[in-house]
């Protein structure tokens, strides 16, 4: 694909991504922070649904030999330290790198500051990459995957994990209906009526 | 069915839509969904305005020249456009900053929130670049590939988030 085609593809995919982040309310700072306080489960539900869908998609595409996978390397030192900072950053910023852009589109002015801070953070990392990697690039296990460690075909383990996640979503939804978590959020007072659209009602029986 | 004019979708419907985006990502862009690399692309271009030597740094140079990063930069711009479109079509209006902030932290001014957001954004991207991915790259995409490193990253991300959120009010 030409660069121009890739940019157009990226824009179109981004629009779909942005619509999903806004409609699912996972761009709301309150949703993210309260997930870490375990008082709102919108983020975990969306995350499970996205991962389960991705697992099924990749089980099919990779299982049929249509695409190669691109797993990231497991470098324990940098993954753990970076992950801890990332989590702290999500709570203080009230956004992930992608949702910060969604917040700008949705009208939150403070998200511009998040993006500016983020660009500075990426710049500081780039200028100091050798020092940081020297310090943290410890415990490099390479691009290991769970299917590889277990000696199973990717598609099989992917479908098993997707089924387990679907089960977890059914249980989560029974325990805590998604509509309850939308109350108090922007637009949360005008949710589509229950039952009108089964896929929306979140009965979660449909496997992701 | 879900509609663009709905004010909200269930998190399941939204998650399925995001998961389906892996099809064009893998089949057409030959990569997985991700967002945080685009911040390096932006940082590299900005740095090179003030510092010609920035483009000599391999990490910056890679993010300025590879097609994959042009695709991802377009993706995050698309995210902003998509969220704007969705809020407009759904008739959802938002204040200049989320009301959750005054409930959770007591921050009541946009200026205060911007300072906090800037610091948070800095930590967010520093962490994402150290970890080699964010909630999208490690979380949504890495776990969908059963990657061990991404699973560790998500666990660490939750640990960091839970500990930091202890400092906030539970409201």
XYZ file of C-alpha atoms in Angstrom:
379
model
C 0.000 0.000 0.000
C 1.158 3.518 -0.720
C 1.743 5.920 2.148
C -1.283 7.956 1.095
C -3.515 4.879 1.113
C -2.225 3.922 4.570
C -2.961 7.410 5.876
C -6.506 7.282 4.483
C -6.968 3.802 5.955
C -5.665 5.038 9.316
C -8.053 8.000 9.289
C -11.081 5.824 8.481
C -10.154 3.225 11.117
C -9.506 6.010 13.617
C -12.976 7.491 13.037
C -14.529 4.081 13.813
C -12.276 3.715 16.868
C -13.214 7.216 18.076
C -16.933 6.571 17.634
C -16.629 3.369 19.712
C -14.653 5.124 22.471
C -17.222 7.920 22.679
C -20.327 5.729 22.472
C -18.930 3.265 25.016
C -18.010 6.166 27.345
C -14.565 4.689 27.929
C -13.125 8.106 27.143
C -14.695 9.473 30.344
C -12.016 10.200 32.985
C -14.486 9.137 35.692
C -14.921 5.744 34.019
C -11.175 5.112 33.926
C -10.383 6.314 37.450
C -13.368 4.502 38.956
C -12.362 1.270 37.225
C -9.174 1.407 39.274
C -11.301 2.065 42.380
C -13.569 -0.825 41.297
C -16.700 1.288 41.464
C -17.344 1.353 37.680
C -16.728 -1.605 35.368
C -17.348 -0.024 31.948
C -13.662 -0.070 31.031
C -13.077 -3.702 31.971
C -16.186 -4.786 30.027
C -15.117 -2.952 26.904
C -11.573 -4.250 27.284
C -12.759 -7.859 27.617
C -15.059 -7.461 24.602
C -12.283 -5.933 22.477
C -9.753 -8.614 23.462
C -12.237 -11.481 22.997
C -13.247 -10.152 19.565
C -9.605 -9.719 18.614
C -8.852 -13.282 19.734
C -11.643 -14.712 17.566
C -10.638 -12.529 14.593
C -6.988 -13.533 14.871
C -7.804 -17.200 15.526
C -9.573 -17.239 12.158
C -7.136 -15.066 10.187
C -4.007 -16.688 11.608
C -5.526 -20.161 11.700
C -6.282 -19.939 7.972
C -2.785 -18.639 7.318
C -4.052 -15.236 6.142
C -1.943 -13.144 8.497
C 1.153 -13.361 10.683
C 0.984 -12.210 14.305
C 3.058 -9.345 15.717
C 3.441 -10.019 19.460
C 5.679 -7.619 21.390
C 8.745 -8.909 23.234
C 8.508 -9.742 26.933
C 11.228 -7.592 28.538
C 10.277 -7.885 32.185
C 12.200 -4.876 33.588
C 10.891 -2.266 31.176
C 7.453 -3.880 30.840
C 6.819 -3.806 34.601
C 8.262 -0.342 35.279
C 6.643 1.108 32.154
C 3.328 -0.577 32.959
C 3.290 0.825 36.498
C 3.976 4.355 35.188
C 1.374 3.911 32.441
C -1.253 2.951 35.039
C -0.368 5.929 37.248
C -0.515 8.179 34.186
C -3.950 6.882 33.176
C -5.344 7.864 36.589
C -3.682 11.306 36.808
C -4.406 12.182 33.165
C -7.786 10.442 33.195
C -6.958 9.038 29.783
C -4.970 6.497 27.813
C -2.883 7.732 24.864
C -5.714 6.933 22.423
C -8.586 8.188 24.573
C -6.809 11.523 25.146
C -7.402 12.238 21.440
C -11.006 11.042 21.757
C -11.489 13.469 24.672
C -10.307 16.349 22.495
C -12.869 15.387 19.851
C -15.596 14.985 22.445
C -14.964 18.487 23.755
C -12.835 18.159 26.883
C -10.411 21.090 26.811
C -8.016 19.639 29.401
C -7.197 16.805 27.001
C -5.062 19.222 24.955
C -2.776 19.463 28.004
C -2.689 15.649 28.275
C -1.570 15.360 24.655
C 1.032 18.118 25.117
C 2.389 16.406 28.231
C 2.357 13.105 26.375
C 4.391 14.480 23.475
C 6.925 15.840 25.982
C 7.025 12.447 27.717
C 7.688 10.686 24.407
C 10.374 13.268 23.595
C 12.138 12.805 26.946
C 12.058 9.041 26.377
C 13.499 9.365 22.853
C 16.373 11.602 23.979
C 17.227 9.283 26.870
C 16.451 5.938 25.292
C 19.941 4.515 25.763
C 20.144 5.403 29.454
C 16.609 4.119 30.118
C 17.120 0.884 28.216
C 20.479 0.380 29.937
C 18.702 0.643 33.249
C 15.546 -1.337 32.515
C 16.168 -3.729 29.643
C 16.447 -6.676 32.012
C 14.855 -10.094 31.736
C 14.345 -10.235 27.973
C 12.436 -13.412 27.102
C 11.831 -12.421 23.474
C 8.455 -12.530 21.723
C 7.009 -15.326 23.840
C 3.308 -16.170 23.735
C 1.147 -18.385 25.938
C 0.260 -20.714 23.053
C 3.975 -21.112 22.318
C 4.813 -21.859 25.965
C 2.012 -24.424 26.154
C 2.852 -25.907 22.751
C -0.717 -25.329 21.512
C -1.899 -23.942 18.170
C -2.649 -20.222 18.516
C -6.207 -20.516 17.198
C -7.155 -23.145 19.779
C -5.917 -21.287 22.845
C -7.266 -18.013 21.416
C -10.786 -19.485 21.155
C -10.543 -20.976 24.670
C -9.482 -17.625 26.161
C -12.184 -15.807 24.154
C -14.806 -18.203 25.552
C -13.493 -17.641 29.093
C -13.687 -13.865 28.590
C -17.240 -14.197 27.236
C -18.134 -16.135 30.392
C -16.526 -13.449 32.542
C -18.576 -10.789 30.740
C -21.834 -12.689 31.323
C -20.987 -12.924 35.035
C -19.935 -9.265 35.227
C -23.131 -8.163 33.514
C -25.331 -10.223 35.849
C -23.546 -8.798 38.856
C -23.393 -5.238 37.541
C -25.516 -4.214 34.524
C -23.753 -1.764 32.226
C -26.630 0.704 32.329
C -26.069 1.277 36.036
C -22.507 2.386 35.357
C -23.657 4.881 32.703
C -25.791 6.862 35.139
C -24.307 10.257 35.855
C -22.143 10.272 32.716
C -22.712 12.726 29.842
C -25.731 11.464 27.863
C -26.296 8.761 30.487
C -29.831 9.995 31.073
C -30.845 9.202 27.487
C -29.737 5.593 26.969
C -31.426 3.618 24.187
C -34.405 1.729 25.618
C -33.702 -1.701 27.025
C -34.803 -4.643 24.911
C -35.201 -2.599 21.756
C -31.846 -3.832 20.544
C -30.594 -7.064 22.089
C -26.991 -6.336 21.183
C -27.245 -3.081 23.063
C -29.059 -4.404 26.052
C -25.858 -6.007 27.162
C -27.333 -9.364 28.016
C -23.918 -10.506 26.863
C -25.117 -13.909 25.790
C -23.727 -13.216 22.366
C -20.138 -14.265 22.342
C -17.753 -11.504 21.464
C -28.794 -2.554 15.941
C -26.459 0.083 17.212
C -26.860 3.500 15.622
C -24.628 6.523 15.283
C -27.453 8.621 16.669
C -27.637 6.622 19.919
C -26.376 8.640 22.845
C -24.405 5.611 24.067
C -23.663 1.965 23.275
C -23.069 -0.838 25.706
C -19.367 -1.311 26.454
C -19.708 -4.755 24.836
C -20.880 -3.334 21.504
C -18.125 -0.695 21.611
C -15.501 -3.334 22.467
C -16.612 -5.613 19.633
C -16.301 -2.731 17.158
C -12.765 -2.031 18.397
C -11.863 -5.738 18.250
C -13.104 -5.933 14.646
C -10.675 -3.155 13.725
C -7.927 -5.766 14.048
C -9.094 -7.166 10.684
C -8.017 -4.133 8.603
C -5.057 -3.539 10.952
C -3.564 -6.984 10.335
C -4.793 -7.526 6.763
C -4.241 -4.070 5.256
C -1.816 -2.143 7.493
C 0.137 -5.283 8.452
C 0.321 -4.263 12.095
C -1.771 -4.376 15.272
C -3.897 -1.552 16.689
C -1.870 0.863 18.787
C -1.798 4.534 19.687
C 1.235 5.586 21.716
C 3.876 5.393 18.936
C 2.145 8.326 17.256
C 3.216 10.519 20.191
C 6.840 9.683 19.330
C 6.189 10.685 15.712
C 4.800 14.038 16.900
C 7.656 14.453 19.412
C 10.277 13.652 16.771
C 8.933 16.221 14.280
C 8.623 18.912 16.961
C 12.095 18.157 18.355
C 13.640 18.327 14.878
C 12.350 21.897 14.437
C 14.454 23.074 17.375
C 17.213 20.501 17.270
C 18.459 19.252 13.885
C 20.331 16.461 15.699
C 17.021 14.931 16.845
C 16.484 13.330 13.437
C 19.830 11.567 13.870
C 18.531 9.658 16.879
C 17.537 6.223 15.519
C 14.390 6.022 17.625
C 13.127 9.383 16.346
C 14.245 8.711 12.770
C 12.342 5.414 12.708
C 9.158 7.142 13.872
C 9.558 9.888 11.255
C 10.088 7.707 8.217
C 8.205 4.415 8.542
C 4.784 4.058 6.900
C 3.492 2.209 9.951
C 3.819 5.375 12.015
C 2.108 7.521 9.392
C -0.769 5.054 9.544
C -0.884 5.258 13.336
C -0.672 9.069 13.406
C -3.617 9.177 10.986
C -5.403 6.705 13.264
C -5.198 8.924 16.354
C -6.314 11.987 14.379
C -9.216 9.864 13.149
C -10.007 8.971 16.778
C -10.508 12.666 17.586
C -12.706 13.152 14.502
C -14.723 10.000 15.296
C -15.346 11.046 18.895
C -16.415 14.514 17.739
C -18.771 13.022 15.146
C -20.204 10.523 17.620
C -20.885 13.127 20.307
C -22.513 15.398 17.729
C -24.723 12.712 16.202
C -25.610 11.343 19.621
C -26.402 14.794 20.969
C -23.967 14.445 23.871
C -22.592 17.718 25.211
C -19.632 17.920 27.558
C -18.274 20.683 29.788
C -14.686 21.942 29.374
C -13.517 19.218 31.755
C -15.294 16.200 33.227
C -17.350 16.815 36.337
C -15.869 13.621 37.770
C -12.679 15.571 38.508
C -14.226 17.774 41.167
C -15.852 14.706 42.746
C -12.676 12.614 42.689
C -9.981 15.205 43.372
C -11.567 18.505 44.348
C -9.955 20.191 41.303
C -12.487 22.815 40.274
C -10.794 24.950 37.633
C -9.852 24.177 34.051
C -6.382 25.625 34.733
C -5.828 23.229 37.631
C -7.018 20.322 35.540
C -4.717 21.284 32.691
C -1.681 21.260 34.984
C -2.747 17.862 36.306
C -3.495 16.606 32.791
C -0.097 17.746 31.516
C 1.740 15.924 34.317
C -0.475 12.866 33.838
C 0.095 12.885 30.082
C 3.852 13.091 30.601
C 3.872 10.067 32.947
C 1.417 8.253 30.654
C 3.587 8.426 27.542
C 6.881 8.005 29.373
C 5.433 4.793 30.831
C 3.934 3.646 27.535
C 7.214 4.135 25.676
C 9.233 2.379 28.401
C 6.762 -0.511 28.347
C 6.749 -0.486 24.525
C 3.013 -0.035 24.197
C -0.153 1.356 25.759
C -3.658 0.209 26.524
C -4.205 -0.371 22.804
C -0.889 -1.913 21.750
C -0.231 -4.014 24.832
C -3.782 -4.255 26.142
C -6.237 -4.707 23.297
C -3.755 -6.020 20.692
C -1.110 -7.774 22.782
C -3.547 -9.798 24.843
C -5.477 -10.725 21.682
C -2.223 -12.290 20.459
C -1.688 -14.126 23.767
C 1.613 -12.278 24.254
C 3.201 -12.897 27.658
C 4.892 -9.472 27.804
C 1.628 -7.659 27.073
C -0.175 -9.601 29.807
C 2.550 -8.573 32.280
C 2.205 -4.966 31.053
C -1.563 -4.985 31.651
C -1.144 -6.423 35.162
C 1.491 -3.767 35.971
C -0.785 -1.084 34.464
C -3.644 -2.140 36.728
C -1.307 -2.232 39.745
C -0.034 1.298 39.003
C -3.564 2.557 38.400
C -5.040 0.999 41.535
C -2.288 2.381 43.798
C -2.526 5.877 42.265
C -6.336 5.883 42.501
C -6.033 5.288 46.259
C -4.934 8.925 46.523
C -8.256 10.051 45.013
C -11.580 10.383 46.795
C -14.021 7.543 46.348
C -17.003 9.411 45.022
